[in-house]
Short mmCIF file of C-alpha atoms and ligand atoms in Angstrom, two decimals:
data_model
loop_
_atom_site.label_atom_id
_atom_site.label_comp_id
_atom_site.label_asym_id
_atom_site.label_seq_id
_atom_site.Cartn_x
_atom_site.Cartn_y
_atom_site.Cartn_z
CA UNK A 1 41.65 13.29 -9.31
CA UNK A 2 42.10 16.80 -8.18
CA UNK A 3 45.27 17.26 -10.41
CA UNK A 4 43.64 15.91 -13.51
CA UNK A 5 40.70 18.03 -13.51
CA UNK A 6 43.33 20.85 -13.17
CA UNK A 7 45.11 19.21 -16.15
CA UNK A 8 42.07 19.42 -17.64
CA UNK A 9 41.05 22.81 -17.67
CA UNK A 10 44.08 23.88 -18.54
CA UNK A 11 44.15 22.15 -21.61
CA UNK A 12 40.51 23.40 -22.38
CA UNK A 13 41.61 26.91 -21.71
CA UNK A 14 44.21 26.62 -24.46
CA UNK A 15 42.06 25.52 -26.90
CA UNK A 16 39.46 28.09 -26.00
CA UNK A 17 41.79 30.42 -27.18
CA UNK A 18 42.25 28.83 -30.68
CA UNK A 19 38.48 28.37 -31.16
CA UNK A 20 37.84 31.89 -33.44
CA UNK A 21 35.11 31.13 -35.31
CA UNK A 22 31.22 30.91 -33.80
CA UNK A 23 31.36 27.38 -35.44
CA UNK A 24 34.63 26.26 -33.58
CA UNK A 25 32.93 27.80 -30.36
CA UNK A 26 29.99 25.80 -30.49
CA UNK A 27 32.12 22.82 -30.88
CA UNK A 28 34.26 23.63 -28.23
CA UNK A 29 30.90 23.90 -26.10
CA UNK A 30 29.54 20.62 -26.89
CA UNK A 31 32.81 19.14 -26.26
CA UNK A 32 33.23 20.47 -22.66
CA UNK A 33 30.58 21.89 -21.19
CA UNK A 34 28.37 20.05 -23.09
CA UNK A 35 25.87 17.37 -21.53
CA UNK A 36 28.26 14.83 -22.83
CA UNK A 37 31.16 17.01 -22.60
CA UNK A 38 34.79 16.60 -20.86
CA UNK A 39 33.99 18.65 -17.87
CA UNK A 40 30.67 17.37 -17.68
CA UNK A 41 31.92 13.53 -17.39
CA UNK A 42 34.31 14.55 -14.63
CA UNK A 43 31.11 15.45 -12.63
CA UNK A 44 30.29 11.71 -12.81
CA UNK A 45 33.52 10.46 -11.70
CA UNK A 46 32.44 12.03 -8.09
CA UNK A 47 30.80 8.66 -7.29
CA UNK A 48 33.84 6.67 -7.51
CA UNK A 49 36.30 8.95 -4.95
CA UNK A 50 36.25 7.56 -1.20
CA UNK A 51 32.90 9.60 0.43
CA UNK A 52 35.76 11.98 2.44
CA UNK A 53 37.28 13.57 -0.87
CA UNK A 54 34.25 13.90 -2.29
CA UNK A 55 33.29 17.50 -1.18
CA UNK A 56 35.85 19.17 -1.93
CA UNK A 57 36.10 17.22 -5.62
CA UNK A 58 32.53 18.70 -6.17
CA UNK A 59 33.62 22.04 -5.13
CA UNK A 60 36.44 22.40 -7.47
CA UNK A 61 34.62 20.86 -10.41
CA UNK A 62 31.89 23.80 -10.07
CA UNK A 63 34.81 26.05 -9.70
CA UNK A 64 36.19 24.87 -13.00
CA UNK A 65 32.96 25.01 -14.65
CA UNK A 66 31.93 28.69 -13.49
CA UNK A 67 35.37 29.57 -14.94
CA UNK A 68 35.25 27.90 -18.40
CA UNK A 69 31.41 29.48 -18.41
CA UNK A 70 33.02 32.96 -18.26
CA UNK A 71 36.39 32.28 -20.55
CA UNK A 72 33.22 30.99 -22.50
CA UNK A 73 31.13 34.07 -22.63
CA UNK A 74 34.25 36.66 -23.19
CA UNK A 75 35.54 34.82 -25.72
CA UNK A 76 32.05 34.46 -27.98
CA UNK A 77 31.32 38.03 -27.66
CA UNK A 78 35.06 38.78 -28.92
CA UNK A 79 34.53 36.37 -31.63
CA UNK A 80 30.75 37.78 -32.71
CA UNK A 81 32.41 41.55 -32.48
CA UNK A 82 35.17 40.52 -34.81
CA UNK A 83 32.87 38.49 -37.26
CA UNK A 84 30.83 41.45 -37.60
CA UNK A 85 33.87 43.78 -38.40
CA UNK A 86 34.85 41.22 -41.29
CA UNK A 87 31.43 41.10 -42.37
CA UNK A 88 30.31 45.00 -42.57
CA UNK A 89 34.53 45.36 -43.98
CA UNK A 90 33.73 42.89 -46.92
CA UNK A 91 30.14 44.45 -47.65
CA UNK A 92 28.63 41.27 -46.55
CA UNK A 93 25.93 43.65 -45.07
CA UNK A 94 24.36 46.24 -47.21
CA UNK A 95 23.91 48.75 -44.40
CA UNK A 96 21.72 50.79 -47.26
CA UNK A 97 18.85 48.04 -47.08
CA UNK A 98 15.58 49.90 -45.48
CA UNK A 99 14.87 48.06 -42.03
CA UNK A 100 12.00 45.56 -41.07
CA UNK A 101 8.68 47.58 -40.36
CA UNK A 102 7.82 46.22 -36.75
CA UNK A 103 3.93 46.52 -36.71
CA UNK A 104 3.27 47.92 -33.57
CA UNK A 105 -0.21 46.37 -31.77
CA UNK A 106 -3.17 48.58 -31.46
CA UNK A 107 -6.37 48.63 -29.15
CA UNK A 108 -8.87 46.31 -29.31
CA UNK A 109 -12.22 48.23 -30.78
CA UNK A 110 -14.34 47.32 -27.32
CA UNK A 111 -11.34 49.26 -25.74
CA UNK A 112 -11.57 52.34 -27.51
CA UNK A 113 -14.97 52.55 -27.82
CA UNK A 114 -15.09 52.03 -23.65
CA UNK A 115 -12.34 54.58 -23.41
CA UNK A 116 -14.34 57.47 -25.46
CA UNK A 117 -17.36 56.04 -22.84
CA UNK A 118 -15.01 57.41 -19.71
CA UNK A 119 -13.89 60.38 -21.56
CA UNK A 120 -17.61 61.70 -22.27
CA UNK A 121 -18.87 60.52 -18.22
CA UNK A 122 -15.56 61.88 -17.03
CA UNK A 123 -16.27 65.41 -18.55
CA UNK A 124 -19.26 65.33 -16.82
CA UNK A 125 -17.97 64.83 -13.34
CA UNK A 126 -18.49 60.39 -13.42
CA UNK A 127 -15.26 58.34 -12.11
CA UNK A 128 -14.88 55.00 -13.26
CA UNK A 129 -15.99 52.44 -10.21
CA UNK A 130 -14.76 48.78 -10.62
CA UNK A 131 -15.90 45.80 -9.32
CA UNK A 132 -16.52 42.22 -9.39
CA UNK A 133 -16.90 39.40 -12.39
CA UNK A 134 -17.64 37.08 -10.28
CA UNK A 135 -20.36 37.75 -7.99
CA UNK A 136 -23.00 36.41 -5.76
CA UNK A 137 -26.88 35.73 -6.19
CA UNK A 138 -27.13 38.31 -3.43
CA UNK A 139 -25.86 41.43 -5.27
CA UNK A 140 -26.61 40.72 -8.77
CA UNK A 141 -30.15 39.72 -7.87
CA UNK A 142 -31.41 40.15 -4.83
CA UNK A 143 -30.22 43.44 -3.90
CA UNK A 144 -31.47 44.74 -6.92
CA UNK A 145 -35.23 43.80 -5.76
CA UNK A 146 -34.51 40.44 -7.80
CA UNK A 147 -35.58 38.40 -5.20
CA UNK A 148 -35.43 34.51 -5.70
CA UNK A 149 -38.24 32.87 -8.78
CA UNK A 150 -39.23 36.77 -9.13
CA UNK A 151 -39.84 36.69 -13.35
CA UNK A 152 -37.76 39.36 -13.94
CA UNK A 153 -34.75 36.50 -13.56
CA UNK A 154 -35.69 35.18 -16.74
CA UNK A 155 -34.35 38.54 -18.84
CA UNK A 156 -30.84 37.59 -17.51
CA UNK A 157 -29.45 33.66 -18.53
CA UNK A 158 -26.89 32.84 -16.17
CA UNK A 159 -23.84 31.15 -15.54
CA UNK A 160 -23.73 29.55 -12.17
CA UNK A 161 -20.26 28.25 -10.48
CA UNK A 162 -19.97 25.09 -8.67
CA UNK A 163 -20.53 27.24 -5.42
CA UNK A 164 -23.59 27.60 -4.53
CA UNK A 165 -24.91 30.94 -4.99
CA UNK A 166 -21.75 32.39 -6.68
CA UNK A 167 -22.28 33.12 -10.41
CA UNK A 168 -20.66 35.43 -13.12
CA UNK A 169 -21.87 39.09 -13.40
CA UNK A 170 -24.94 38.98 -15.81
CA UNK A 171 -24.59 42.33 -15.57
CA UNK A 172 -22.67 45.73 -14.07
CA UNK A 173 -25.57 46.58 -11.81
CA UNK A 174 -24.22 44.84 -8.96
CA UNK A 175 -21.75 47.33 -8.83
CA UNK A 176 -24.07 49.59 -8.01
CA UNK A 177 -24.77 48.44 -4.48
CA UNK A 178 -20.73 48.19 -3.94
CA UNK A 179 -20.37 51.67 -4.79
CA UNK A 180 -23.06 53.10 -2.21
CA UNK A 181 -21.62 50.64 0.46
CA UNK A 182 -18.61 52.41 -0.34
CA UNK A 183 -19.79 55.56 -0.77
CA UNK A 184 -22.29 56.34 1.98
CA UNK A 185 -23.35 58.90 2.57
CA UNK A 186 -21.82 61.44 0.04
CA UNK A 187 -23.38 61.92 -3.18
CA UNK A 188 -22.31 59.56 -6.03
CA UNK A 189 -21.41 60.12 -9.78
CA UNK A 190 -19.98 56.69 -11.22
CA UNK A 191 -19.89 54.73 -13.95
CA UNK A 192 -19.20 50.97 -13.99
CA UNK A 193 -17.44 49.23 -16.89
CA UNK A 194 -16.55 45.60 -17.27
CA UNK A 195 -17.35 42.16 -19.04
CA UNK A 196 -20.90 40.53 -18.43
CA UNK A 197 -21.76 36.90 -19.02
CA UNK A 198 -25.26 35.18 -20.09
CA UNK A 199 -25.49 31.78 -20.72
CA UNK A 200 -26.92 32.54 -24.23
CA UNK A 201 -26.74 31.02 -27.76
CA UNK A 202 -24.25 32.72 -29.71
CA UNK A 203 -25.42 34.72 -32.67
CA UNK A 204 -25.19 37.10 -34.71
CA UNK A 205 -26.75 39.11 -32.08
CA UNK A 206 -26.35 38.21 -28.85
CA UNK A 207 -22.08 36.71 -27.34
CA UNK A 208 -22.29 35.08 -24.38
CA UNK A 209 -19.95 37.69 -23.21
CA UNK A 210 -19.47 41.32 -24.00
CA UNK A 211 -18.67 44.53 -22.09
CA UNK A 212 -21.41 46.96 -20.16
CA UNK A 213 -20.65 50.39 -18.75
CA UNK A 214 -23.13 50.84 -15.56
CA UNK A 215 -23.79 54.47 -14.31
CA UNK A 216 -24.93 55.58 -11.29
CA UNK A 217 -25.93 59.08 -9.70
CA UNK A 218 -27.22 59.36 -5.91
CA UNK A 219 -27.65 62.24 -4.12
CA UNK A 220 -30.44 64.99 -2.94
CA UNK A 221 -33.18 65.98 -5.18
CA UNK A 222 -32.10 64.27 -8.29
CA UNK A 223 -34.91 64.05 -10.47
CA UNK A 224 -35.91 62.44 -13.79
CA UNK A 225 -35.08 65.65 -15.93
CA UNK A 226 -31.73 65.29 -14.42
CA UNK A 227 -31.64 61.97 -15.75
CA UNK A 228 -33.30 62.83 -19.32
CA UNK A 229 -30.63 65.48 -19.63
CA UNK A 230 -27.19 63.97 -18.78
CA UNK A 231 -28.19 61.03 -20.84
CA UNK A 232 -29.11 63.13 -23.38
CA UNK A 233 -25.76 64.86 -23.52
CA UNK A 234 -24.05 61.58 -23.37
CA UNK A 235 -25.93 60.32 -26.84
CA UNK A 236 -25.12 63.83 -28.13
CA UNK A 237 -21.42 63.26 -27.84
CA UNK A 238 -21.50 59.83 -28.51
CA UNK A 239 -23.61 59.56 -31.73
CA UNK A 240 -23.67 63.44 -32.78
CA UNK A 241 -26.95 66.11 -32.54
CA UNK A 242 -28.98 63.40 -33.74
CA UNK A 243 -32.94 63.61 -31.40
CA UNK A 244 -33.30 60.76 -28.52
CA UNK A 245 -36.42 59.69 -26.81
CA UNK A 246 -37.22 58.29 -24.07
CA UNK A 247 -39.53 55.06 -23.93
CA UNK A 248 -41.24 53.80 -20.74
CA UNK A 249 -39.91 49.81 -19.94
CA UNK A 250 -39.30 47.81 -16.79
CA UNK A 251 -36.20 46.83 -14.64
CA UNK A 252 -36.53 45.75 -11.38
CA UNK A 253 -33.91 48.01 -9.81
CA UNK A 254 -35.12 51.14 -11.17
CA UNK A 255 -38.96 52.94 -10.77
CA UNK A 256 -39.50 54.20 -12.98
CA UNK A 257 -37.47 52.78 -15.96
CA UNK A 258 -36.74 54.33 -19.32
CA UNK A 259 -34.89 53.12 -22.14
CA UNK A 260 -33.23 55.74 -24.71
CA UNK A 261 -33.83 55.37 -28.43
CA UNK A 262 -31.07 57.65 -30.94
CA UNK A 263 -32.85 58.55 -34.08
CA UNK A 264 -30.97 56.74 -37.22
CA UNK A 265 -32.72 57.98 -39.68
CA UNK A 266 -34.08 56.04 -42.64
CA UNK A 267 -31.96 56.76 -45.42
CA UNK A 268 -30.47 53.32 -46.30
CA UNK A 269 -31.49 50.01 -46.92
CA UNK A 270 -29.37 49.10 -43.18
CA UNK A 271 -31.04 51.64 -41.52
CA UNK A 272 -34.62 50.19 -42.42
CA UNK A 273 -32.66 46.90 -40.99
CA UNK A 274 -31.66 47.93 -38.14
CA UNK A 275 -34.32 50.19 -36.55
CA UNK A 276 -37.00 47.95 -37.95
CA UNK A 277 -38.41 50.31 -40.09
CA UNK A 278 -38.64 52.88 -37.46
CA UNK A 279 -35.63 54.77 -37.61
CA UNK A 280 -34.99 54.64 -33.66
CA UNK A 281 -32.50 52.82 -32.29
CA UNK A 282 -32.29 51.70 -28.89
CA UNK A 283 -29.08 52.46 -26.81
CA UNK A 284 -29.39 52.12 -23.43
CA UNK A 285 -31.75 51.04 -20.36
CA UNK A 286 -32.06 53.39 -17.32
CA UNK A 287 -34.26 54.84 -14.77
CA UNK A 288 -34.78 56.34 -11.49
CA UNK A 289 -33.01 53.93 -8.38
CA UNK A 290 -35.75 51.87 -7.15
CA UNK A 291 -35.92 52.37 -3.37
CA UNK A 292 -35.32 49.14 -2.29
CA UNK A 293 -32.20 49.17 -4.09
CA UNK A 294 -31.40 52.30 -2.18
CA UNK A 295 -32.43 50.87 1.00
CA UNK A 296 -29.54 48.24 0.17
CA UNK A 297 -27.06 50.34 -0.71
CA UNK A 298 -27.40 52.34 2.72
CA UNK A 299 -29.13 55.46 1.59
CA UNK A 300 -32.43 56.59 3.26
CA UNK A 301 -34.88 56.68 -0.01
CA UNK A 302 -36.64 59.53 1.91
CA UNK A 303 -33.39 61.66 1.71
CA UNK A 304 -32.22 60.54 -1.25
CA UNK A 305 -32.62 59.78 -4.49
CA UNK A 306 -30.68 59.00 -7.73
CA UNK A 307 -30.55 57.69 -11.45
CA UNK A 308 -29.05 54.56 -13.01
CA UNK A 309 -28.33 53.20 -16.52
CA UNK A 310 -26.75 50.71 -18.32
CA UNK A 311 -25.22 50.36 -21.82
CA UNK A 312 -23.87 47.62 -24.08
CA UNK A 313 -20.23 48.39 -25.32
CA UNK A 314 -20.11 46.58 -28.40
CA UNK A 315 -23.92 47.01 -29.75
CA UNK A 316 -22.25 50.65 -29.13
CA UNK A 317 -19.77 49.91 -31.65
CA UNK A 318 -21.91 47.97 -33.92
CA UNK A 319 -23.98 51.13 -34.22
CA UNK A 320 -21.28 53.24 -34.90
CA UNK A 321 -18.85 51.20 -37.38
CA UNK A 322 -21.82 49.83 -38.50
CA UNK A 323 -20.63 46.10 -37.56
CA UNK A 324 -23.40 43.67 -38.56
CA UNK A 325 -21.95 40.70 -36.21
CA UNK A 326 -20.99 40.87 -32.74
CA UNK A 327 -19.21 37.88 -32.84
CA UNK A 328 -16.47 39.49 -35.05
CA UNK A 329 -15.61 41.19 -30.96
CA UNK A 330 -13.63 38.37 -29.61
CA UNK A 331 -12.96 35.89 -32.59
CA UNK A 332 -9.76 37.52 -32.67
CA UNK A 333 -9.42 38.06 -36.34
CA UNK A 334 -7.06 40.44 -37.03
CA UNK A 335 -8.78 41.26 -40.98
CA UNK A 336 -11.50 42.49 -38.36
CA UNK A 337 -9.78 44.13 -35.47
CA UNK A 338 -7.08 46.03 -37.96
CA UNK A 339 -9.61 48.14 -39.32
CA UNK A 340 -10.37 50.14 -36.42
N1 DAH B 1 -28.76 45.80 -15.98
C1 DAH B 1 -29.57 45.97 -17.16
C2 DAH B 1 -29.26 44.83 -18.12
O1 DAH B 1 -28.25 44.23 -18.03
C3 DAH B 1 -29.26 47.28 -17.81
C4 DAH B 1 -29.77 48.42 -17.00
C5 DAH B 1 -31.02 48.94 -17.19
C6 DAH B 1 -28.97 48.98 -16.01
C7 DAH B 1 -31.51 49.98 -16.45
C8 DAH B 1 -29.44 50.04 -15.25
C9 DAH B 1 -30.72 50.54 -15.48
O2 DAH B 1 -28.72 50.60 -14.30
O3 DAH B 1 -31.17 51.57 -14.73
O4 DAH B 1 -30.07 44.57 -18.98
#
């Protein structure tokens, strides 16, 4: 059996050599090493040698095979290499043509937009802090003075996992009680990017995910101006010299709390739309760490004290591209996401 797989690739061999077109080498392929080829079928023949020859008849047929693979390979490269010399010597390829534009891929807007975010808090001394999608009720509630059926649950819809008390981030403040664990007890400058989720109807208005960027500042004798002031140099650099204000709200985590309103203007029919007539828009939530929450995080509220805010990425976007439908963020249409 031994001698007539010998025969065998011998004979193959030969015609390997004969085979110089890509055609004849496919055909030589099929017919050998092929599922159904002549090499292939002496693999089958293994069952009918006595159980003692058998080892050394499957040896020798991988042998052959790894051999014929390689004769394979040299000669198809040969044959390409010489097809393409008779091709480019009888002009069958106009070497003039232009070439295919490859379209190279661009970021996604919520990207950039979070990317200038880092720039403008990293010029001012803030390192981007990561943490957690999925959380527990524990830090995105309770450690932010959210304690269980408090009201203030309602602002935030959420997703719940089959766990008990582990849910998705309704939003980036969590990560504010990871980065004083971590941090204690130096001063902190951070800001906290990442996805959100609300269990929310989508709209024009409102995705059921979307991005946040969280910031947080702890340390001595930080005071609200401190907070009115970098915030205000953020909008500055985000949306140009335009006048903010400050308007008294509530958060749990934060006494007190503050949200920021840009000033539009009123000089198109959108911006009438969009500010409601008044002009102001509102970008961001913040205020002065509660001190429960900084009672959580480790830090003695009598030392210390700090600021916090929070900031929706896209509505960012929408404000500045003038987007009129957040659900254009992640329906992945490129007419969209091209234009940025
Ligand atoms: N976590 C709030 C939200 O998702 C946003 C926010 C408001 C964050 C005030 C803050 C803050 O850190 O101080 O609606």
């Amino acid at each position: 059996m031994i001698e007539e797989l010998d025969q065998l690739q011998t004979e193959v061999l030969a015609s390997l050599e004969t085979a110089d077109t890509s055609d004849a080498l496919t055909a030589w392929y099929r017919e050998t090493l092929g599922g159904k080829g002549s090499v292939q079928l002496m693999t089958r023949k293994i069952g009918s040698l006595p159980v003692e020859e058998r080892p050394a008849f499957g040896k020798r047929v991988n042998e052959v095979k790894e051999a014929l693979q390689s004769a394979f390979d040299v000669r198809q490269s040969a044959v390409k290499r010489s097809e393409m010399d008779a091709d480019i010597a009888d002009g069958g390829i106009d070497v003039t043509l232009p070439g295919r534009k490859i379209r190279p891929g661009g970021l996604h807007i919520a990207t950039e937009t979070l990317r200038e975010i880092y720039k403008i808090w990293g010029d001012m001394g803030f390192h981007v802090f990561r943490s957690r999608d999925v959380e527990t009720d524990h830090y995105n509630f309770e450690l932010l003075n959210i304690p269980q059926h408090h009201p203030a649950r309602d602002m935030w819809d959420t997703f719940h996992t089959t766990t008990p008390g582990v849910l998705l981030r309704t939003h980036t403040s969590p990560g504010q009680i990871h980065a004083m664990h971590q941090h204690y007890p130096n001063p902190i400058r951070v800001i906290l990017p990442g996805m959100v989720y609300r269990y929310e109807q989508v709209t024009a208005r409102s995705e059921f995910q979307f991005h946040q960027v969280e910031g947080l500042a702890v340390g001595k004798n930080i005071t609200f101006a401190d907070l009115k002031g970098t915030l205000t140099g953020f909008a500055h650099r985000m949306f140009g010299e335009r006048p903010v204000r400050f308007r008294a709200n509530y958060f749990p985590f934060t006494e007190p709390s503050a949200e920021m309103d840009v000033y539009w203007g009123l000089e198109s029919e959108t911006d009438y739309r969009i500010t409601k007539g008044t002009g102001w828009l509102e970008v961001l939530g913040s205020g002065m760490v509660h001190p429960t929450v900084l009672k959580n995080g480790g830090y003695d509220p009598n030392e210390y004290s700090g600021f916090a805010f929070g900031m929706g990425v896209e509505r960012m976007a929408m404000l500045r591209y003038n987007i009129n439908d957040i659900r254009y963020f992640w329906g992945n249409d490129l007419r969209f996401l091209e234009q940025f």
